[in-house]
Amino acid sequence: MIDLFGREGPLVLEVGFGDGRFTVDLAKAHPEWLILGAEVSAASVQRAYRRLRREGIGNVRLYHGQGLFALRNLVPPGSLKRVIVNFPDPWPKKRHQRKRLLQEGFFRRLSTRLVEGGDLLLTTDHEEYFRLALEEAERSGLYRVEVKEPPETHLRTKYALKWKEAGRIFFHAVFTKMAEDPTPWPPIRRYEVAHALLRGELPKELTLAKASVAIPGGMAVFLEVARGEEGFYVLTHVEEEDLTQDLLLEVRRSARGLYAGVSRFGSPLITEGVKEAVRALVRELGRVGLEVVQDHT
Ligand SMILES: C[S@@+](CC[C@H](N)C(=O)[O-])C[C@H]1O[C@@H](n2cnc3c(N)ncnc32)[C@H](O)[C@@H]1O
């Protein structure tokens, strides 16, 4: 695991920090805490980052991406004092509800990262999602759940102020870890390389099957093929558990033959799923007559 803070201290994770005003208040109120924020919106990360710089805050690190990914890969097992989720996206439409964060699987995984007695603080205006979160945590059997009045500090976020003005009421719960899920949840495995060298003539055109390829915990699909000077670039969408990447695979001439593998562009993480996508690409190249001479997939 990366040492994000360069010192020891109680570790706190905020998922979906939005414009970061709560994060700043929290960091000022607890200068000894080490606060990791995870946020999927790039614009929000930028706003929060500027706010942290302006306020001279040194005990916060921002991660641009999924909270679950940060939890899995940036937080060592049994190290987290607290998780704070203020006004999570409620995903009210039935078909989107699987995107909700606070489900049984999340609570189970979280238990592997929390210290004994560590907790999650949820504040929301969405009663249905709130009830569901309570049920899901109860179902995991790993938490003591207490419904409380929201602390005043949690009602100063951008969304809290917006919903206060709209006259909405707020719900708050504390989920305290009482036991740990026995299934380990190790950080995602990363590889150095994923490529193959092939022999044969590079075709003039490359048409790849649009069908998705099943990979561990998800799927990969070739979205588009573009011709470059030395070969082809294949825009590829890879969805794995906790991680979605759009990356380029390439098929091009190299000093040692035809190279088919991951392009460095965008610095993708080479995961098992990405390796599986490269294997699928190599299979497709086999169908147009290219022969594998070295396989590092
Ligand atoms: C309704 S806003 C609340 C923002 C802030 N907490 C507040 O109270 O003002 C929800 C935020 O969560 C972010 N978000 C949604 N899903 C996320 C996830 N899986 N990981 C990290 N951030 C997420 C959204 O981009 C958005 O900024």
XYZ file of C-alpha atoms and ligand atoms in Angstrom:
324
model
C 0.000 0.000 0.000
C 1.189 3.517 -0.725
C 2.123 5.722 2.227
C -0.171 8.638 1.445
C 0.462 10.830 4.449
C 4.039 10.206 5.574
C 2.977 10.015 9.195
C 0.773 7.963 11.492
C -2.664 9.048 12.644
C -6.321 8.031 12.737
C -7.399 7.365 9.147
C -10.780 8.653 7.949
C -12.333 8.195 4.511
C -14.956 10.522 3.040
C -16.794 9.115 0.034
C -18.285 11.647 -2.412
C -16.871 14.842 -0.891
C -18.387 17.077 -3.599
C -16.998 20.601 -3.307
C -14.956 19.609 -0.243
C -16.261 22.174 2.215
C -17.073 19.480 4.805
C -13.648 17.919 4.249
C -11.942 21.223 5.017
C -14.016 21.739 8.184
C -13.236 18.180 9.317
C -9.506 18.572 8.631
C -9.418 21.829 10.611
C -11.389 20.365 13.512
C -9.088 17.292 13.700
C -5.588 18.244 12.535
C -4.237 14.929 13.863
C -6.554 12.901 11.598
C -5.457 11.686 8.171
C -8.363 12.246 5.816
C -8.688 10.501 2.474
C -11.443 11.754 0.171
C -12.763 9.810 -2.824
C -14.866 11.500 -5.472
C -15.856 10.414 -8.984
C -16.514 13.893 -10.406
C -13.355 15.513 -11.795
C -14.893 19.009 -11.515
C -15.614 18.412 -7.822
C -12.098 17.125 -7.199
C -10.729 20.306 -8.768
C -12.991 22.534 -6.685
C -12.120 20.677 -3.484
C -8.410 20.714 -4.286
C -8.452 24.501 -4.774
C -10.300 24.874 -1.482
C -7.715 22.748 0.355
C -4.862 24.785 -1.143
C -6.567 28.080 -0.309
C -7.090 26.989 3.292
C -3.576 25.516 3.622
C -4.841 22.085 4.662
C -2.116 19.424 4.937
C -3.881 16.370 6.370
C -6.151 15.553 3.404
C -5.466 13.473 0.268
C -7.931 13.410 -2.613
C -8.524 10.396 -4.811
C -10.367 10.912 -8.110
C -12.398 7.731 -8.586
C -14.747 5.264 -6.959
C -14.948 5.168 -3.173
C -14.908 1.388 -3.258
C -11.673 1.369 -5.251
C -10.035 3.739 -2.751
C -11.246 1.591 0.127
C -9.870 -1.560 -1.416
C -6.559 -0.275 -2.724
C -5.552 2.710 -0.619
C -6.735 1.640 2.817
C -4.815 -1.159 4.576
C -6.926 -3.859 6.267
C -8.020 -2.975 9.803
C -6.761 0.613 9.596
C -9.787 2.862 9.152
C -11.244 4.765 12.053
C -14.248 6.169 10.228
C -16.021 6.501 6.893
C -18.210 9.523 6.233
C -20.870 9.556 3.550
C -22.833 12.775 3.283
C -25.759 12.825 0.884
C -24.795 9.866 -1.311
C -26.368 9.793 -4.773
C -29.721 8.053 -4.112
C -30.157 6.497 -7.594
C -33.971 6.506 -7.207
C -34.796 4.766 -10.508
C -35.245 1.023 -10.160
C -32.794 0.163 -12.932
C -30.050 2.292 -11.305
C -30.445 1.001 -7.777
C -27.626 -1.520 -8.145
C -25.295 1.530 -8.267
C -26.130 2.472 -4.692
C -23.056 2.348 -2.501
C -24.520 1.261 0.822
C -25.426 -2.331 0.114
C -24.675 -5.489 2.059
C -21.573 -6.321 -0.015
C -20.161 -2.861 0.687
C -20.760 -3.194 4.433
C -19.067 -6.597 4.398
C -16.014 -5.276 2.595
C -15.860 -2.171 4.710
C -15.637 -4.373 7.813
C -12.266 -5.679 6.546
C -10.846 -2.155 6.492
C -12.306 -0.666 9.689
C -10.465 -0.927 13.000
C -12.297 -2.687 15.844
C -15.084 -0.302 16.814
C -14.576 1.814 13.682
C -17.712 3.306 12.180
C -19.526 4.722 9.175
C -21.536 7.933 9.490
C -24.330 8.385 6.971
C -26.338 11.560 6.481
C -28.994 11.818 3.787
C -32.312 13.447 2.899
C -33.468 10.328 1.052
C -35.598 8.262 3.404
C -35.965 5.229 1.165
C -32.214 4.887 0.601
C -31.639 5.512 4.307
C -33.976 2.642 5.291
C -32.338 0.403 2.734
C -28.851 1.185 4.117
C -30.075 0.273 7.625
C -31.496 -3.018 6.343
C -28.402 -3.884 4.333
C -26.090 -3.254 7.285
C -28.364 -5.305 9.581
C -28.366 -8.095 7.016
C -24.555 -8.234 7.079
C -24.765 -8.934 10.816
C -21.470 -7.086 11.303
C -22.590 -3.697 12.672
C -24.420 -2.065 15.521
C -26.743 0.465 13.904
C -27.908 3.614 15.692
C -30.251 6.189 14.209
C -29.449 9.636 15.595
C -29.938 13.326 14.995
C -27.450 14.475 12.347
C -24.492 16.367 13.849
C -24.709 20.042 12.986
C -21.337 19.868 11.176
C -22.789 17.387 8.667
C -25.568 19.803 7.783
C -23.239 22.433 6.362
C -22.352 20.600 3.143
C -23.418 22.023 -0.207
C -26.214 19.475 -0.542
C -27.323 19.842 3.075
C -27.758 23.594 2.558
C -29.593 23.023 -0.724
C -32.017 20.523 0.799
C -32.456 22.605 3.958
C -33.638 25.496 1.794
C -36.031 23.126 0.011
C -37.466 22.205 3.437
C -36.371 18.573 3.408
C -35.710 16.598 6.558
C -32.506 14.729 7.259
C -31.634 11.215 8.370
C -28.484 10.132 10.124
C -27.103 6.788 11.285
C -23.924 5.475 12.825
C -22.854 1.964 11.813
C -20.274 0.623 14.261
C -18.214 -2.418 13.331
C -18.882 -5.305 15.723
C -17.406 -8.161 13.672
C -15.444 -8.686 10.498
C -16.349 -10.460 7.297
C -14.122 -13.575 7.073
C -13.629 -13.264 3.300
C -10.382 -11.392 2.656
C -10.567 -8.502 0.206
C -7.001 -7.994 -1.006
C -6.031 -4.978 -3.109
C -6.559 -5.419 -6.837
C -3.660 -7.295 -8.447
C -1.597 -5.256 -10.906
C 0.776 -6.515 -13.564
C 3.768 -4.917 -15.293
C 2.945 -5.971 -18.848
C 0.227 -7.491 -21.009
C 1.262 -8.064 -24.588
C 2.100 -10.633 -27.230
C 4.483 -10.590 -30.168
C 3.103 -11.968 -33.393
C 4.342 -12.966 -36.820
C 2.578 -12.177 -40.085
C 1.322 -9.296 -42.184
C -0.548 -6.508 -40.481
C -3.949 -6.432 -42.200
C -5.034 -3.271 -44.070
C -8.246 -3.119 -42.072
C -8.957 -4.493 -38.617
C -12.545 -5.329 -37.749
C -13.109 -6.666 -34.249
C -16.181 -8.386 -32.851
C -18.300 -5.841 -30.919
C -19.557 -8.522 -28.511
C -18.372 -8.160 -24.959
C -15.836 -10.581 -23.522
C -16.451 -12.022 -20.051
C -13.592 -11.237 -17.682
C -13.246 -11.981 -13.948
C -15.891 -9.876 -12.180
C -17.045 -8.024 -15.295
C -16.670 -7.584 -19.024
C -14.537 -5.973 -21.726
C -15.633 -4.654 -25.086
C -13.759 -3.283 -28.099
C -15.477 -0.008 -28.891
C -13.585 1.368 -31.860
C -10.531 0.718 -34.005
C -8.451 3.610 -35.350
C -5.592 3.418 -37.824
C -2.268 4.951 -36.739
C 1.136 5.308 -38.469
C 2.443 1.969 -37.225
C -0.760 -0.036 -36.852
C -4.076 0.138 -35.031
C -5.392 1.546 -31.773
C -8.314 -0.217 -30.201
C -10.432 1.788 -27.790
C -11.416 -0.760 -25.161
C -13.841 -0.536 -22.258
C -13.023 -2.777 -19.301
C -15.392 -3.148 -16.362
C -14.139 -5.058 -13.347
C -15.228 -5.212 -9.778
C -14.679 -1.669 -8.353
C -12.808 -0.477 -11.447
C -13.900 0.722 -14.871
C -11.272 1.775 -17.408
C -11.363 3.053 -20.978
C -7.976 2.342 -22.437
C -6.152 1.851 -25.703
C -4.829 -1.461 -26.868
C -2.474 -1.352 -29.827
C -1.439 -3.608 -32.662
C 1.667 -2.192 -34.307
C 4.981 -2.969 -35.900
C 7.916 -3.070 -33.496
C 11.600 -3.964 -33.879
C 10.795 -7.514 -32.705
C 7.665 -8.180 -34.749
C 4.043 -7.212 -34.394
C 3.198 -6.002 -30.911
C -0.330 -6.475 -29.553
C -0.875 -5.135 -26.066
C -1.697 -2.259 -23.788
C -0.784 1.251 -24.905
C 0.868 3.455 -22.280
C -1.535 6.270 -23.177
C -3.580 7.272 -20.107
C -1.453 5.055 -17.810
C -4.072 2.310 -17.382
C -3.775 -0.179 -14.569
C -2.855 -3.568 -15.987
C -5.253 -5.814 -14.144
C -6.445 -9.381 -14.725
C -9.362 -7.941 -16.735
C -7.053 -5.888 -18.941
C -4.915 -8.975 -19.547
C -8.052 -10.880 -20.525
C -8.961 -8.110 -23.008
C -5.474 -8.378 -24.562
C -5.924 -12.169 -24.819
C -9.230 -11.588 -26.621
C -7.506 -9.177 -29.017
C -4.742 -11.712 -29.686
C -7.398 -14.369 -30.421
C -8.998 -12.000 -32.935
C -5.604 -11.454 -34.562
C -5.205 -15.232 -34.812
C -8.412 -15.285 -36.829
C -6.882 -12.927 -39.424
C -3.824 -15.154 -39.818
C -1.297 -13.713 -37.331
C 0.698 -16.183 -35.285
C 1.803 -15.680 -31.680
C 5.560 -16.054 -31.166
C 5.809 -14.701 -27.600
C 2.952 -14.485 -25.163
C 3.210 -12.130 -22.159
C -0.507 -11.872 -21.589
C -25.257 14.391 -3.829
S -23.545 14.672 -3.926
C -23.072 15.082 -2.264
C -21.766 15.842 -2.214
C -21.302 16.246 -0.809
N -21.071 15.104 0.039
C -22.320 17.161 -0.187
O -22.977 16.725 0.786
O -22.459 18.302 -0.661
C -22.898 13.045 -4.114
C -21.432 13.057 -4.506
O -20.930 11.735 -4.496
C -20.117 11.558 -5.639
N -20.122 10.105 -5.876
C -21.142 9.345 -6.327
N -20.810 8.055 -6.333
C -19.532 7.982 -5.871
C -18.614 6.908 -5.652
N -18.958 5.653 -5.921
N -17.389 7.190 -5.193
C -17.037 8.471 -4.919
N -17.856 9.525 -5.120
C -19.088 9.290 -5.572
C -20.765 12.398 -6.689
O -19.896 12.737 -7.747
C -21.185 13.609 -5.894
O -20.169 14.594 -5.819
